[in-house]
Amino acid sequence: MPPPSNTPSGDRPNVNAEDADVWNNTATAEEDIADMSYSTRDRELLRDLNRLDRRREAEATDRTSEDETRRQRLQRVLARLSRLEDSRPTYGTPPVQQQSLYDWAPTRTNEGEDESEQAAARRRALYRRHDLRSAAIMQNARTTLPSSSGSRRQNEDTNETQDARSAYRRTYLADTPAQDSTPSTSPSRPSPLLESALKYLDSLRECSTYDESLCSALDHGLFAPESYDDLITDTRRCLCPQPSSWLAPGSLFKGTQHTTTAGKGSSLRSPTASDATRPWLGHVPIPYSRSIPPSFSGNPFTYLSLPPREIQDRWPVKVTIQAVNLQNMTIAGVMEAFDVPNTTHPSPETPPTPITTYLEGQIIDMNIHSFLTPANSPDSGGIAFPQTSALTDAAYWRNLPPFSNMKSDHDVARAILSRTQMEEIMSDWIFMRWKERCFIHSDSDPCHRHSEHSTTTGEGDDNDFNHGIVSGFGMYGVRSPSISPLSRLIYREDVRMADDGRFSVSSGQHGANQATKPSQVKHLVLRLRPLTLTGLVGFGTSAQAQSCWENLTCTGPLDAAFPGEWSTNIFAPSSRTVAPTSILSLANTSVISAWPGPAHIAGNGSALVFDFGKEVGGLATITYTVQGSGALGLAFSEAKNYIGLWSDSSNGKFAPGGGDGAIYDNFTTAGNHTYTMDKAHLRGGFRYLTLFLITNETSSTIDINTISLEIGFQPTWSNLQAYQGYFHSSDHDLNKIWYSGAYTLQTNAVPVDTGRWVPTLAVGWANNGSLSNGTTVIVDGAKRDRAVWPGDMGVAVPATFVSIGDLDSVANALQTMYDHQNRDGSFPEAGPPLLQQSSDTYHMWSMIGTYNYVLYTNDTAFLSKNWDRYLHAMEFIYAKVHQPSGLLNVTGIRDWARWQQGFNNSEANMILYHTLQTGADLASWHGDTTGLADAYRSRAANLSTAINQYCWDAPFGAFKDNATNTSLHPQDANSMAVYFGVVPASSSLSSRGQSISSRLLENWTPI
C-alpha cells in the first residue's frame, strides 16, 4: 500500500470539458463565486445532496450512535496500521469489515433510498480525500515535523513542497517595491468567495462530524470542497499561533501612529497593499539594510525627536501587554499616545498631554476565535466588539500580511481553507483583533469613570474626544524569542484626520468628518521573522525565552495534539530548566527538607543529596557561598542504593570498584561562586545529585544557594509536554506505565553531539561523541549507551509515533545508518562512534525502521534518496538464504543479549520475513516498475513455508530456536511469528498462532 499523497486519490466522477472548471474551481474567470454560473446538472446534484442531507438528519436517531461510529473508525485505523487485513493474524474479535482500504466515508445511504447516480458520484468524490494517513491522525496529529538533518536539507531541492514553502517565506524579505502614488483610502470590496470562506471557517466551530463540515462547505458556496488542497474540516485541532515570550504580560511594544489623510503640507501618503509586508515604522517603508528611526529609551520621547517633516502627522505610541490568557485566547493592555496633535498643525513648543487607553482583544486560533468579529452583546461576558459584517472583516484581513502579498482574493481564500498552508502561515504570524475600550485617567479607576462613553460619542468626554485617540486598522510584527532574542516591532494605524483636528477610523465605512471614540475594532497581526542585529535599533524588552537546547532552532510541535485529563500523567517537565524538589540525608536517604531550603555543608566529606523527583538529564548549574578553600564535588545516581560520593556507571567500562567517579569545582577564596558543568560531562540520566565538600581545612563550609538543570533531551522542542499521541484507561497504574514508557523514549532523543565517547574512559565519563547529522537523534538509552541501535528502533519507532510523535530524531538515526553502510551492502550494528559490525538481525532492523518511518511520515523524498542503498542492503541479506532449505543462514551473529545466534536461527528468519513484506510495500510506494514488490512477496511466502516446515515443534506447540533438534523455544521468535504473520489467522496455520499465544502466557508471573 503506497503512502497517500497530499491530494485526494482515485478518479473523479466523469465530467465533460465544459464542467471541468467548475469541478477544479481554478479558473480565474470564476474566481468570484458571485459570478460563477453553474450548469443545470450541477444544480441538480446540489439539490440531491441537500435532499439526502435532510433525510439523513431525520433518520439520525435510527442509526448507530456517533460514539459507535468513532469506535469502528478507530478499529479500522488500528487494523490498517498493523496490516491485519492483509497478512497479520487476528485472535479474538475480528476486525471491522470495510469496503476498501481507503473507506473512511460515513455510513452509506440506506438501501432503498432514492439517490441519483450523479449524487452518488458527487458524494464519493467528497469523501475520497480521507485516506490512511489522515486517519492515523487520530493517534498522531502532527507527526510530519520539520526535518533538522543537515544531509536532508541538502536534498531539499528535490522536494517541491519545501521549495514552495521556501519561496513563500522569501517573498517577505524581498526589496521594497515602488510605491503607489495614488493609493486608495479605503479597502476595495473583497470577493464573495473570501467572505464565504471566512463564514465557513467560523461555522466549523459548531460542526461535530465530517459530514456536517462538508455540508457547511456546500452551504457556504464552496461548490467542490475536494478541490481545495487539505481542506480544513475540523477546527478543534487548534491552529494555534507560535508561542512568543513577547506575547506575555509586561512586554513593551513601541512604534508610531499616524494619519493617512493629512492636512496641507503633510509628508504622508496612504499605505499601499505592499507596505504591509515590509518591516517599517510609521508611514515610510524601511528595508532591513537601512537605519531605524530614533530609539525609545528611558522616558517616552516627544515629537521633537522625530524628523521635522514628520512632526505634523505622526506621533509615538507605547503598548504594554498586561494580560494574556492562552486558554481563552484573549489579550489586554494599555496604549499610551504621546504628542497627539489637537489640530492638524501642532505647535512644537506646547506638546499635548499623553493619552492612555485600555485595550482588550482576541487571538485568532480558528477554534475559540475565528476571523469573523463576534456579535456578542456587552453583557454576554465577552469583549463587546462593535457590530460588523463578514464583508468588512474580509476586506481588512486580506489587506494585512501575509494575505496582502497574495495575488488575488481567490488565493487568499484557498490559503485560509488549507490546513497545510494555515499551519505554515501561523508558524510565522499571530492574528489578533483589538478594541480600545476606554480612556484611562491617573486620578480614577481605569475604566470606571468613562466606561459609559466607551462605545458612543457623548458630551461628557469632550477633552478625550478632542484629543481623538483612535483605534482602527493596525498591524504588528515581532520576532518570536523562542527562536531568537532579536526582535523588532512594527506598528501601524490607518486613521483619518478631519480639518478640525478630529479623527475618524479606517473601519471599512469611512465617514467624511466622523469623529470616533475608542471603541472600533483593530485587526492585528504579529509577524515572527528572522532579524539581523541592526533590527534592534530603538527596540528592547526584558522578555526573552530560551526554550530549546543551547539555542537550537525549535522544530517541534507547540501544543499537545490531544489535551485532556490524561495530560496529568505526562512525566516531562513544563520547562526546560528544572530544580530539585527535596533534600535527603546521605546517611539514610531520609528527607531533611523541601528544596529550596537551608543547605549547609561543613567539614571534609560532608554531603547533601538533592532529589529531582524523577529521572532527568542535562547540565547542572550551582551557585554557592564558601568559607575557606577546597572543592565542591558532584556525584549522580538513578537509584537510592547508589547514592554516594561516587556516581553510578554510565561509560560502559565497568572497572573494578564500579561507577564513574565525581566532578569537582575548586575554590580558593571565600565568597560567592557559580559552577556549570561542561558539556562533555553532560549527565544523560539521573534522579539524585549529591553535593559534597572536599577540603583540608576544618573551617571550610559551603552554603548552596541555587541549583538548576538545563534538560538535554528532546533538544528541538520548546514544549516538552506537546505529546502528539495519548493513552487513557480506567486503570491508573496502566496509565502511569504507558506514560513512563513515553517519557523514556523522550529522554532518548538527544543532541547529536552528546554521544558516549569511544573508546570508553578508564575513569570518569564523557558524552561528547558525534552521533549523526542534524540536531536531534534517537538513541538506545539516555545514560548509556547513548548510541543509535537499529534493533531497539524496532520497538522504539512505533512507540514514538503513537506517543511523543518525534520522527525527526528517527529520520536522523536512520540516515546515519545509510551514511555508514558498508561496501558489501551491510549496515553497522550500531551508529557512530561505536560502529560495531556483523549483525544480520540489526541490519534488517535498519530496513524495517525505514519502512516504519516512511509509513508514519509519507517522507518519500527520504525513501528516494536512500533507495539504491536499500536495494543493496536487500541483496546483501537475501544472498544468505540457503538452498534447498530456503532458510536464512545467519553469519553476522551479533544480536541483542540472547543466548545464541547463527545458522538458521528462527528469530532472524522471522525478521527476514517481515523485511521482505515491508520491502514490497516500500517498492510500491517508491513507484518501482520492475516487479520488485511481487518478487519480495513471493520470497516472503516461500520463506514462511520453510519456517513452518523446519522450525515448528508440533509436540510442544511453538517454534524452536532453529531447525535443529533443540528444546529451546524462544519468546522473541514465537512473538514475531504471530505479530509478523508467519502463522496468519486466516490460513490453515491459525491453530499454531493460538498454540503460541497459550505457550507465551505460561511464562507470565505476578508483577
XYZ file of N, CA and C in Angstrom, residues 1 79 99 101 126 166 186 207 213 384 414 436 486 748 817 819 834 879 884 913 917-918 963 966 1000:
75
model
N 0.835 -1.195 0.000
C 0.000 0.000 0.000
C 0.863 1.235 0.000
N -6.444 -1.528 12.612
C -6.341 -2.703 11.756
C -5.431 -2.448 10.574
N -15.230 -1.605 3.099
C -15.367 -1.826 1.676
C -14.017 -1.786 0.976
N -9.578 -0.270 1.432
C -8.551 0.216 2.344
C -8.725 1.690 2.660
N -16.559 13.587 -2.634
C -16.352 14.380 -1.434
C -15.609 13.592 -0.364
N 9.762 27.582 0.885
C 10.907 28.494 0.935
C 10.649 29.742 0.105
N -9.513 53.539 1.267
C -10.322 52.511 1.915
C -10.196 51.223 1.143
N -19.537 22.413 14.060
C -19.652 21.105 13.393
C -18.933 20.051 14.227
N -19.316 19.127 8.376
C -18.347 20.068 7.809
C -18.511 20.174 6.302
N -17.008 43.271 24.007
C -18.113 43.864 23.259
C -17.584 44.583 22.026
N -8.169 30.274 -0.785
C -7.608 28.925 -0.831
C -6.578 28.726 0.290
N -9.990 49.289 21.606
C -9.701 50.203 22.700
C -11.003 50.483 23.433
N 16.470 38.299 19.241
C 16.458 39.508 18.434
C 15.039 39.769 17.953
N 15.416 9.617 25.349
C 16.351 9.013 24.400
C 16.529 9.839 23.137
N 22.690 5.499 9.591
C 22.967 4.109 9.219
C 23.220 4.010 7.719
N 24.335 6.413 5.861
C 25.586 7.121 5.579
C 26.812 6.263 5.904
N 30.351 4.183 17.921
C 30.619 2.755 18.126
C 30.922 2.042 16.805
N 21.027 -12.831 -0.056
C 22.050 -13.732 -0.583
C 22.435 -14.800 0.436
N 18.802 -26.117 -0.290
C 17.377 -26.118 -0.675
C 16.419 -25.826 0.467
N 11.443 -12.383 7.121
C 10.089 -12.421 6.538
C 9.466 -11.027 6.576
N 8.352 -8.451 3.434
C 6.987 -7.918 3.311
C 6.984 -6.399 3.297
N 7.713 -5.797 4.206
C 7.757 -4.329 4.239
C 8.523 -3.778 3.046
N 16.505 -24.875 13.267
C 15.999 -26.062 12.588
C 16.620 -27.356 13.087
N 16.435 -29.051 18.867
C 16.671 -28.326 20.119
C 15.379 -28.238 20.924
N 3.076 -18.701 25.338
C 3.690 -17.467 25.818
C 3.154 -17.065 27.184
